[in-house]
Short mmCIF file of C-alpha atoms and ligand atoms in Angstrom, two decimals:
data_model
loop_
_atom_site.label_atom_id
_atom_site.label_comp_id
_atom_site.label_asym_id
_atom_site.label_seq_id
_atom_site.Cartn_x
_atom_site.Cartn_y
_atom_site.Cartn_z
CA MET Z 299 -26.88 -73.17 -37.95
CA ALA Z 300 -25.79 -70.87 -35.41
CA GLY Z 301 -23.67 -68.80 -37.75
CA ALA Z 302 -26.93 -68.71 -40.19
CA ARG Z 303 -29.30 -67.36 -37.56
CA GLY Z 304 -26.45 -64.83 -36.37
CA SER Z 305 -26.03 -63.32 -39.88
CA LEU Z 306 -29.86 -62.90 -40.35
CA SER Z 307 -30.39 -61.37 -36.81
CA GLN Z 308 -27.55 -59.22 -37.82
CA ILE Z 309 -29.59 -57.61 -40.90
CA ASN Z 310 -33.06 -57.54 -39.12
CA ASN Z 311 -31.92 -56.45 -35.84
CA PRO Z 312 -28.37 -55.03 -35.57
CA LEU Z 313 -28.69 -54.33 -32.04
CA PRO Z 314 -27.49 -55.19 -29.49
CA LYS Z 315 -24.01 -56.41 -30.26
CA LYS Z 316 -23.76 -58.06 -26.56
CA GLU Z 317 -22.14 -61.37 -27.79
CA LEU Z 318 -19.15 -59.12 -28.65
CA PHE Z 319 -18.60 -58.29 -25.36
CA ASP Z 320 -16.44 -59.60 -22.52
CA ILE Z 321 -19.09 -58.99 -19.37
CA PRO Z 322 -18.91 -61.11 -16.44
CA SER Z 323 -22.07 -63.52 -16.27
CA GLY Z 324 -24.64 -62.41 -14.17
CA ILE Z 325 -24.24 -58.80 -14.27
CA VAL Z 326 -26.13 -56.03 -15.60
CA TYR Z 327 -23.77 -53.36 -16.42
CA LEU Z 328 -25.45 -49.64 -16.46
CA ASP Z 329 -21.75 -48.25 -15.99
CA GLY Z 330 -20.87 -47.92 -19.48
CA ASN Z 331 -21.04 -44.19 -19.33
CA SER Z 332 -18.35 -44.10 -17.00
CA LEU Z 333 -15.88 -47.38 -18.17
CA GLY Z 334 -17.24 -49.26 -21.00
CA PRO Z 335 -16.73 -53.06 -20.82
CA PRO Z 336 -13.91 -55.06 -22.85
CA LEU Z 337 -14.69 -56.66 -26.25
CA ARG Z 338 -14.06 -60.54 -26.08
CA GLN Z 339 -11.04 -60.00 -28.41
CA SER Z 340 -9.49 -57.18 -26.48
CA SER Z 341 -7.26 -58.95 -24.54
CA ARG Z 342 -5.81 -60.58 -28.09
CA GLN Z 343 -5.33 -57.42 -29.22
CA ALA Z 344 -3.40 -56.17 -26.60
CA VAL Z 345 -1.17 -59.76 -26.46
CA GLU Z 346 -0.55 -58.89 -30.34
CA VAL Z 347 0.88 -55.90 -29.62
CA ILE Z 348 3.35 -56.71 -27.09
CA ASN Z 349 4.30 -60.35 -28.30
CA ASP Z 350 4.08 -59.65 -32.09
CA GLU Z 351 4.75 -56.17 -32.84
CA TRP Z 352 6.70 -54.60 -29.69
CA GLY Z 353 8.34 -58.04 -29.14
CA LYS Z 354 9.60 -59.09 -32.81
CA ASP Z 355 10.10 -55.79 -34.18
CA LEU Z 356 11.00 -53.79 -31.11
CA ILE Z 357 11.35 -49.93 -31.91
CA GLN Z 358 10.82 -50.73 -35.70
CA ALA Z 359 7.32 -51.69 -34.94
CA TRP Z 360 6.69 -47.46 -35.12
CA ASN Z 361 6.80 -47.90 -38.93
CA SER Z 362 6.22 -51.72 -39.64
CA ALA Z 363 3.16 -51.90 -37.18
CA ASN Z 364 2.16 -48.48 -38.10
CA TRP Z 365 2.14 -47.11 -34.58
CA MET Z 366 2.89 -43.73 -35.50
CA SER Z 367 -0.12 -43.22 -37.69
CA MET Z 368 -2.57 -44.78 -34.96
CA PRO Z 369 -3.78 -41.36 -33.63
CA ARG Z 370 -4.56 -40.47 -37.20
CA ILE Z 371 -6.20 -43.87 -38.40
CA VAL Z 372 -8.27 -43.70 -35.19
CA GLY Z 373 -9.16 -39.84 -35.50
CA ASP Z 374 -10.98 -41.10 -38.81
CA GLN Z 375 -12.64 -43.66 -36.99
CA ILE Z 376 -14.04 -41.22 -34.38
CA ALA Z 377 -14.81 -38.66 -37.15
CA PRO Z 378 -18.34 -40.25 -38.32
CA ILE Z 379 -19.10 -41.08 -35.16
CA ILE Z 380 -19.51 -37.35 -34.07
CA GLY Z 381 -20.54 -36.09 -37.49
CA ALA Z 382 -17.10 -34.78 -38.83
CA GLN Z 383 -14.98 -35.41 -41.73
CA PRO Z 384 -11.52 -37.53 -41.95
CA GLY Z 385 -8.81 -35.50 -41.04
CA SER Z 386 -10.47 -33.09 -38.53
CA VAL Z 387 -10.12 -35.04 -35.42
CA ALA Z 388 -6.70 -35.33 -33.69
CA MET Z 389 -6.21 -38.11 -30.86
CA GLY Z 390 -4.12 -38.33 -27.85
CA ASP Z 391 -3.65 -37.48 -24.01
CA THR Z 392 -6.68 -37.07 -21.73
CA LEU Z 393 -9.76 -35.25 -22.08
CA SER Z 394 -8.39 -32.46 -19.21
CA ILE Z 395 -5.71 -31.75 -21.82
CA LYS Z 396 -7.45 -31.93 -24.84
CA ALA Z 397 -9.87 -29.38 -23.21
CA TYR Z 398 -6.68 -26.97 -21.86
CA GLN Z 399 -5.62 -27.00 -26.01
CA ALA Z 400 -8.93 -26.09 -26.95
CA LEU Z 401 -9.51 -23.77 -24.49
CA ALA Z 402 -6.13 -21.90 -24.68
CA ALA Z 403 -6.81 -21.90 -28.42
CA THR Z 404 -10.23 -20.13 -28.06
CA LEU Z 405 -8.71 -17.25 -26.00
CA GLU Z 406 -6.09 -16.44 -28.46
CA LEU Z 407 -9.03 -16.34 -30.88
CA ARG Z 408 -10.73 -13.66 -28.85
CA PRO Z 409 -7.95 -12.01 -27.63
CA ASP Z 410 -10.14 -8.97 -26.50
CA ARG Z 411 -12.96 -10.83 -24.49
CA ARG Z 412 -12.63 -11.96 -21.09
CA VAL Z 413 -15.73 -14.07 -20.53
CA ILE Z 414 -15.55 -17.97 -20.49
CA LEU Z 415 -18.95 -19.28 -20.32
CA SER Z 416 -19.62 -22.44 -18.87
CA ASP Z 417 -22.44 -23.93 -16.68
CA SER Z 418 -22.89 -25.23 -13.16
CA GLY Z 419 -23.41 -28.62 -14.49
CA ASN Z 420 -19.97 -29.04 -16.02
CA PHE Z 421 -17.60 -31.53 -14.84
CA PRO Z 422 -14.98 -30.59 -12.34
CA THR Z 423 -12.19 -31.42 -14.61
CA ASP Z 424 -13.69 -28.68 -17.27
CA LEU Z 425 -13.72 -26.12 -14.68
CA TYR Z 426 -10.34 -26.75 -13.17
CA ILE Z 427 -8.95 -26.49 -16.38
CA ALA Z 428 -10.39 -23.19 -17.30
CA GLN Z 429 -9.60 -21.94 -13.43
CA GLY Z 430 -5.95 -23.01 -13.89
CA LEU Z 431 -5.63 -21.64 -17.32
CA ILE Z 432 -7.12 -18.03 -16.32
CA ASP Z 433 -4.19 -18.07 -13.41
CA THR Z 434 -1.86 -18.89 -15.95
CA LEU Z 435 -2.62 -16.58 -18.24
CA ASP Z 436 -3.19 -13.52 -15.72
CA ARG Z 437 -4.96 -11.61 -17.95
CA GLY Z 438 -8.02 -10.96 -16.05
CA HIS Z 439 -10.35 -13.75 -17.47
CA LYS Z 440 -13.45 -14.80 -15.89
CA LEU Z 441 -15.11 -18.39 -15.76
CA LEU Z 442 -18.84 -17.97 -15.22
CA THR Z 443 -20.92 -20.65 -14.25
CA PRO Z 444 -24.49 -20.20 -14.38
CA SER Z 445 -27.21 -22.80 -14.27
CA PRO Z 446 -27.74 -24.88 -17.53
CA GLU Z 447 -31.20 -23.17 -18.05
CA ASP Z 448 -29.48 -19.71 -18.03
CA VAL Z 449 -26.58 -20.09 -20.27
CA MET Z 450 -28.15 -19.33 -23.34
CA ASP Z 451 -29.62 -15.78 -22.27
CA MET Z 452 -26.34 -15.31 -20.76
CA ILE Z 453 -24.75 -15.23 -24.22
CA ASN Z 454 -23.12 -11.81 -25.30
CA ASP Z 455 -20.59 -9.52 -26.88
CA ASP Z 456 -18.23 -9.93 -23.95
CA VAL Z 457 -18.59 -13.68 -23.94
CA ALA Z 458 -15.15 -15.14 -25.52
CA VAL Z 459 -16.01 -18.76 -25.87
CA VAL Z 460 -19.08 -20.95 -24.47
CA TYR Z 461 -17.41 -24.02 -23.10
CA LEU Z 462 -20.10 -26.57 -22.32
CA THR Z 463 -20.66 -30.38 -21.81
CA HIS Z 464 -23.13 -31.27 -24.22
CA VAL Z 465 -24.81 -34.05 -21.84
CA ASP Z 466 -24.60 -33.59 -18.10
CA TYR Z 467 -22.87 -36.07 -16.51
CA ARG Z 468 -25.05 -36.18 -13.62
CA THR Z 469 -28.86 -35.60 -14.86
CA GLY Z 470 -28.18 -36.64 -18.48
CA ARG Z 471 -29.68 -33.12 -19.73
CA LEU Z 472 -28.89 -32.35 -23.15
CA HIS Z 473 -27.91 -28.91 -24.11
CA ASP Z 474 -29.30 -27.79 -27.78
CA MET Z 475 -26.00 -27.63 -29.36
CA GLY Z 476 -26.99 -26.35 -32.70
CA ALA Z 477 -28.99 -23.48 -31.09
CA ILE Z 478 -26.24 -22.68 -28.50
CA THR Z 479 -23.56 -22.74 -30.85
CA GLU Z 480 -25.73 -20.41 -33.32
CA ARG Z 481 -26.20 -17.81 -30.79
CA ALA Z 482 -22.64 -18.22 -29.64
CA HIS Z 483 -21.46 -17.36 -32.84
CA ARG Z 484 -23.99 -14.50 -33.60
CA HIS Z 485 -22.32 -12.77 -30.65
CA GLY Z 486 -18.68 -13.23 -32.11
CA ALA Z 487 -17.96 -16.13 -29.31
CA VAL Z 488 -16.35 -19.28 -30.14
CA THR Z 489 -17.52 -22.76 -28.78
CA ILE Z 490 -16.01 -25.82 -27.37
CA TRP Z 491 -18.29 -28.85 -26.74
CA ASP Z 492 -17.40 -31.64 -24.45
CA LEU Z 493 -18.88 -34.58 -25.72
CA ALA Z 494 -17.68 -37.17 -23.08
CA HIS Z 495 -21.16 -38.36 -22.60
CA SER Z 496 -22.13 -38.03 -26.01
CA ALA Z 497 -19.64 -39.62 -28.39
CA GLY Z 498 -21.26 -43.32 -29.11
CA ALA Z 499 -24.28 -42.32 -26.98
CA VAL Z 500 -26.28 -39.48 -29.34
CA GLN Z 501 -26.28 -38.64 -32.79
CA LEU Z 502 -23.98 -35.67 -33.13
CA ALA Z 503 -23.73 -33.37 -36.13
CA VAL Z 504 -20.63 -31.60 -35.02
CA GLU Z 505 -19.46 -30.13 -38.14
CA GLU Z 506 -22.92 -28.95 -39.26
CA THR Z 507 -23.13 -26.81 -36.18
CA ARG Z 508 -20.00 -25.03 -37.24
CA THR Z 509 -18.14 -25.27 -33.45
CA GLU Z 510 -14.87 -24.63 -33.87
CA PHE Z 511 -13.78 -27.20 -31.15
CA ALA Z 512 -15.34 -30.39 -29.62
CA VAL Z 513 -13.25 -32.62 -27.34
CA GLY Z 514 -14.41 -36.15 -25.81
CA CYS Z 515 -12.97 -39.38 -24.37
CA THR Z 516 -13.21 -42.79 -25.42
CA TYR Z 517 -13.22 -45.08 -22.32
CA LYS Z 518 -16.98 -44.54 -21.88
CA TYR Z 519 -19.28 -45.13 -24.67
CA LEU Z 520 -16.61 -46.04 -27.15
CA ASN Z 521 -15.19 -48.83 -24.93
CA GLY Z 522 -11.49 -48.00 -25.36
CA GLY Z 523 -10.52 -49.13 -21.93
CA PRO Z 524 -8.98 -47.35 -18.81
CA GLY Z 525 -6.32 -44.93 -19.89
CA ALA Z 526 -7.67 -44.53 -23.57
CA PRO Z 527 -6.77 -41.75 -25.31
CA ALA Z 528 -9.09 -38.38 -25.94
CA PHE Z 529 -10.03 -36.54 -29.34
CA ILE Z 530 -10.07 -33.15 -30.39
CA TYR Z 531 -12.17 -31.85 -33.07
CA ILE Z 532 -11.18 -28.59 -34.73
CA ARG Z 533 -13.05 -26.67 -37.40
CA GLN Z 534 -10.89 -27.32 -40.52
CA ASP Z 535 -11.01 -23.24 -41.64
CA ILE Z 536 -9.23 -22.46 -38.59
CA VAL Z 537 -7.26 -25.31 -37.80
CA ASN Z 538 -3.71 -23.75 -39.36
CA SER Z 539 -4.21 -20.39 -37.53
CA ILE Z 540 -3.98 -21.98 -34.24
CA ARG Z 541 -0.88 -22.18 -32.31
CA PRO Z 542 -1.34 -25.18 -30.07
CA ALA Z 543 -0.55 -24.00 -25.97
CA LEU Z 544 0.78 -27.33 -25.53
CA SER Z 545 3.32 -27.53 -28.69
CA GLY Z 546 4.83 -30.89 -28.46
CA TRP Z 547 7.25 -32.50 -30.79
CA LEU Z 548 4.60 -34.95 -32.50
CA GLY Z 549 2.65 -31.74 -33.55
CA HIS Z 550 5.47 -30.35 -35.59
CA ARG Z 551 5.31 -30.27 -39.24
CA ASP Z 552 8.42 -32.80 -39.44
CA PRO Z 553 8.99 -34.30 -35.98
CA PHE Z 554 11.94 -36.16 -37.33
CA ALA Z 555 14.00 -33.17 -38.82
CA MET Z 556 14.33 -32.57 -34.91
CA ALA Z 557 14.51 -29.03 -35.74
CA PRO Z 558 15.31 -26.60 -32.58
CA GLN Z 559 11.97 -24.20 -33.56
CA TYR Z 560 8.57 -25.38 -33.57
CA ASP Z 561 6.65 -25.61 -36.63
CA PRO Z 562 3.25 -26.99 -36.43
CA ALA Z 563 1.89 -29.42 -38.79
CA ARG Z 564 -0.30 -27.85 -41.61
CA SER Z 565 -3.15 -29.93 -40.34
CA THR Z 566 -5.28 -31.23 -37.27
CA GLU Z 567 -1.98 -32.87 -36.42
CA ARG Z 568 -0.78 -29.91 -34.79
CA PHE Z 569 -2.86 -30.87 -31.90
CA ARG Z 570 -0.73 -33.74 -31.29
CA ILE Z 571 1.61 -33.61 -28.50
CA GLY Z 572 3.99 -36.66 -27.57
CA THR Z 573 4.38 -40.14 -28.02
CA PRO Z 574 1.26 -42.22 -28.05
CA PRO Z 575 -0.21 -44.86 -26.01
CA VAL Z 576 0.10 -47.48 -28.53
CA VAL Z 577 -1.40 -50.42 -26.71
CA GLN Z 578 -4.47 -48.28 -26.02
CA PHE Z 579 -4.67 -47.22 -29.30
CA LYS Z 580 -4.62 -50.72 -30.70
CA LEU Z 581 -7.66 -51.56 -28.26
CA LEU Z 582 -9.61 -48.62 -29.20
CA HIS Z 583 -8.95 -49.21 -33.00
CA PHE Z 584 -10.53 -52.35 -32.49
CA ALA Z 585 -13.15 -51.37 -30.26
CA LEU Z 586 -14.40 -48.55 -32.89
CA LYS Z 587 -14.86 -51.20 -35.77
CA ILE Z 588 -18.18 -51.78 -34.15
CA TRP Z 589 -19.17 -48.44 -35.37
CA ASP Z 590 -18.79 -49.71 -38.89
CA GLN Z 591 -21.91 -51.73 -38.52
CA ILE Z 592 -24.61 -49.58 -36.83
CA SER Z 593 -25.74 -46.28 -37.24
CA MET Z 594 -25.95 -43.60 -34.67
CA SER Z 595 -30.04 -43.56 -35.55
CA ASP Z 596 -30.19 -46.91 -34.87
CA ILE Z 597 -28.13 -46.74 -31.31
CA ARG Z 598 -30.35 -43.28 -30.62
CA GLU Z 599 -33.46 -45.45 -30.88
CA ALA Z 600 -32.38 -48.38 -29.18
CA SER Z 601 -31.05 -46.08 -26.39
CA THR Z 602 -34.16 -44.09 -26.11
CA ARG Z 603 -36.67 -47.37 -25.73
CA LEU Z 604 -34.34 -48.95 -23.33
CA CYS Z 605 -34.19 -45.77 -21.04
CA GLU Z 606 -38.16 -45.13 -21.10
CA GLN Z 607 -38.52 -48.75 -20.21
CA PHE Z 608 -36.06 -47.95 -17.38
CA ILE Z 609 -37.74 -45.09 -16.06
CA GLN Z 610 -41.42 -46.97 -16.09
CA GLU Z 611 -39.89 -49.92 -14.63
CA VAL Z 612 -38.12 -48.14 -11.77
CA GLU Z 613 -40.68 -45.72 -11.11
CA GLY Z 614 -43.31 -48.37 -10.73
CA ARG Z 615 -41.20 -50.48 -8.45
CA CYS Z 616 -39.52 -48.12 -6.19
CA PRO Z 617 -41.36 -44.78 -5.70
CA SER Z 618 -39.32 -43.55 -3.25
CA LEU Z 619 -36.47 -42.93 -5.72
CA GLU Z 620 -37.33 -39.49 -7.68
CA LEU Z 621 -36.38 -39.24 -11.49
CA VAL Z 622 -33.63 -36.47 -11.95
CA SER Z 623 -33.05 -37.14 -15.86
CA PRO Z 624 -35.27 -35.24 -18.16
CA ARG Z 625 -38.21 -36.98 -18.82
CA ASN Z 626 -38.54 -36.11 -22.21
CA ALA Z 627 -36.24 -38.28 -24.39
CA LEU Z 628 -35.13 -35.18 -26.63
CA ASN Z 629 -33.77 -33.68 -23.76
CA ARG Z 630 -31.96 -36.19 -22.27
CA GLY Z 631 -28.67 -38.32 -23.45
CA SER Z 632 -28.05 -42.07 -22.73
CA GLN Z 633 -28.09 -42.25 -19.22
CA VAL Z 634 -30.79 -42.29 -16.37
CA SER Z 635 -30.51 -40.64 -12.91
CA PHE Z 636 -32.65 -40.79 -9.99
CA GLU Z 637 -32.28 -39.05 -6.65
CA SER Z 638 -31.89 -40.67 -2.72
CA ASN Z 639 -30.68 -39.52 0.53
CA ASP Z 640 -29.07 -43.02 0.61
CA ALA Z 641 -27.74 -43.13 -3.27
CA TYR Z 642 -24.48 -43.96 -2.07
CA SER Z 643 -25.48 -47.03 0.00
CA ILE Z 644 -28.16 -48.30 -2.62
CA ILE Z 645 -25.53 -48.25 -5.26
CA GLN Z 646 -23.38 -50.42 -2.85
CA ALA Z 647 -25.89 -52.99 -2.47
CA LEU Z 648 -26.99 -52.97 -6.06
CA THR Z 649 -23.57 -53.53 -6.95
CA ASP Z 650 -23.17 -56.67 -4.55
CA GLN Z 651 -26.34 -58.06 -6.15
CA GLY Z 652 -24.83 -57.66 -9.80
CA VAL Z 653 -26.41 -54.53 -11.09
CA ILE Z 654 -23.56 -52.00 -11.54
CA GLY Z 655 -24.42 -48.32 -11.61
CA ASP Z 656 -22.88 -45.55 -9.89
CA PHE Z 657 -23.08 -42.84 -7.39
CA ARG Z 658 -22.42 -39.26 -8.00
CA GLU Z 659 -22.22 -36.27 -5.35
CA PRO Z 660 -24.44 -35.42 -3.81
CA ASN Z 661 -27.26 -37.72 -3.85
CA ILE Z 662 -27.81 -39.41 -7.34
CA LEU Z 663 -27.68 -43.13 -8.66
CA ARG Z 664 -26.60 -43.09 -12.34
CA PHE Z 665 -27.47 -45.49 -14.83
CA GLY Z 666 -25.66 -45.63 -18.39
CA ILE Z 667 -27.81 -47.10 -20.95
CA ALA Z 668 -25.39 -48.51 -23.71
CA PRO Z 669 -27.76 -50.33 -26.20
CA LEU Z 670 -24.55 -52.04 -27.53
CA TYR Z 671 -24.73 -54.86 -25.00
CA LEU Z 672 -28.10 -54.16 -23.15
CA ASP Z 673 -31.31 -55.59 -23.84
CA GLU Z 674 -35.09 -55.50 -22.40
CA ASN Z 675 -34.41 -58.56 -20.38
CA ASP Z 676 -31.24 -56.71 -18.47
CA ILE Z 677 -33.50 -53.60 -17.89
CA VAL Z 678 -36.34 -55.72 -16.25
CA ARG Z 679 -33.52 -57.74 -14.11
CA ALA Z 680 -32.12 -54.21 -12.95
CA ALA Z 681 -35.47 -52.97 -11.94
CA GLN Z 682 -36.28 -55.94 -10.09
CA THR Z 683 -32.80 -55.91 -8.27
CA MET Z 684 -33.49 -52.35 -7.22
CA GLU Z 685 -37.26 -52.96 -5.92
CA SER Z 686 -35.68 -56.02 -3.63
CA VAL Z 687 -32.95 -54.00 -2.45
CA MET Z 688 -35.40 -50.84 -1.60
CA ASN Z 689 -38.01 -53.26 0.05
CA SER Z 690 -35.24 -55.35 2.09
CA GLU Z 691 -33.59 -51.97 2.97
CA CYS Z 692 -30.09 -54.14 2.67
CA TRP Z 693 -28.43 -51.10 1.75
CA ARG Z 694 -28.86 -50.20 5.33
CA GLU Z 695 -26.02 -52.72 6.27
CA ASP Z 696 -22.82 -51.35 7.85
CA ARG Z 697 -20.26 -52.22 4.83
CA TYR Z 698 -22.62 -50.47 2.51
CA GLN Z 699 -21.84 -47.06 4.41
CA VAL Z 700 -18.03 -46.87 3.74
CA LYS Z 701 -17.14 -44.72 0.91
CA LYS Z 702 -14.59 -46.01 -1.56
CA GLN Z 703 -11.60 -43.87 -3.03
CA VAL Z 704 -13.30 -44.45 -6.66
CA THR Z 705 -16.88 -43.93 -6.73
C1 PLP N 221 -15.47 -38.23 -18.03
C2 PLP N 221 -15.21 -36.74 -18.09
C3 PLP N 221 -14.09 -36.04 -18.24
C4 PLP N 221 -13.01 -36.95 -17.90
O1 PLP N 221 -11.71 -36.56 -18.18
P1 PLP N 221 -10.42 -36.97 -18.37
O2 PLP N 221 -9.47 -36.04 -18.50
O3 PLP N 221 -10.48 -38.27 -19.24
O4 PLP N 221 -10.23 -37.82 -16.94
C5 PLP N 221 -13.93 -34.95 -18.61
N1 PLP N 221 -15.36 -34.23 -18.60
C6 PLP N 221 -16.61 -34.87 -18.80
C7 PLP N 221 -17.86 -33.80 -19.04
C8 PLP N 221 -16.60 -35.93 -18.35
O5 PLP N 221 -17.76 -36.99 -18.51
#
C-alpha cells in the first residue's frame, strides 16, 4: 500500500522529494544553497562508475560508458532548468573558470569599450576573476562595483559588459535580469549572468532575455556534490564567432585528430577545456533526473511559501534578529538572511542543535530554503531551535567563538 500512496501523493503534491535525499536524521538542512545534500542513490552511482565502468572497461569506458559525452548529456539536462535550448550549455571546470571564459569573450566582443560593470554585492571570485583578467590583458579595462541598486543607472555606452550575479549570495536580493539585460543591449553592452544561487532555485528564462552568457555551479541547488562541474550558456547566434580564451583540446573541433593548431568546435562544445571529472558528472547526471518530474514554477511556489513561513516564524520568535533579505518574495531568491553582531556564534550553536545554516561576513546568518527536501515541519523546527538558542544565549559559550577554516 505504501507504494500506492507514494504514487498518489506524487500526482497531487509533486513536492517535496525528501525521500530521495540522504539527510542525517534529526538535521534540518538550510544550507543547500552552499552545498546540496547527496541523494540516497548517489553513493551507488559513484561505486558503479568505479567498479563497473572504470574497473571493468578501463580506458575503453570513455566510449563504452559514454564518458566523453557526459558534458553534452548533462548540459542538455541543465538547459531546461535555466530556460535554454538543448545544445546551448557547456559543462566542466568550476564556476570561476567559466566566468573567466565568459568575461574574456565579452571583452573581445566589445574591443573598443573599457568598462566591466558589476556590483558591490557580487561574490568575491567573480570580482577577483575580473581583476585578474584586467591585469593579464593590460589594456586599461576598469571594474566598477556600484551598489546593486545603482547598477541600472550606470549602464551607458562605455560599458563593455554587465557582469552580475542574479541572486545576491548574502541577502538573496534578486536582480531584474530581463530589464537589466535589455538596458545593457540598448547601450550596446553584452551581459553575463552568474546563476550560482538561481539555477534550481528560481524560474529562469535565460534564452528569452537574450543575454550573451550565463554561468553557474551545480553543487548548490542542483545537488551535484562537492567538486561538481560548472556550466556556461552561450547565446547560439554568437557562439561560433567566439574564440575561447582558454582553448583546450576538448574544445577542439576534432580532439583526437591531435592537430597542432587549435580549431574550435562549431558549437557550444568549444567552451569545453580538458578532461571531464567523470565520477562527478555521473553523480550530477543522476541528481538532475529529479528535474524531469517537476516544474520550476512548482519549486518557486513552494520556495516562496516556505520562505514566508520562515520569516514569519523567526521574526515572531527571535525579535533581535533583523531580516536583511527583501521582504517581497518577487525580489528575493530562495534564501532568507538575518543580521546579528553575533551571527557566527549563533550559527555554530544552531549547527550543534541540528539546524544547519551558514555565516557570511560580516554579520549575516544565511538560510537556504530548498523545497525539494524541506517542508513546513522543518521550518517550524528550525525557528523553534533558533528561539531556544537566542533565549538561552548558549551561543556565548567559548567553543562557538572560534572561526573554522570554512564558514
Ligand atoms: C558559489 C559561488 C561561486 C563559486 O565559484 P566556484 O568556482 O564554484 O568555487 C561563484 N560565484 C557565486 C555568485 C557563487 O555563489
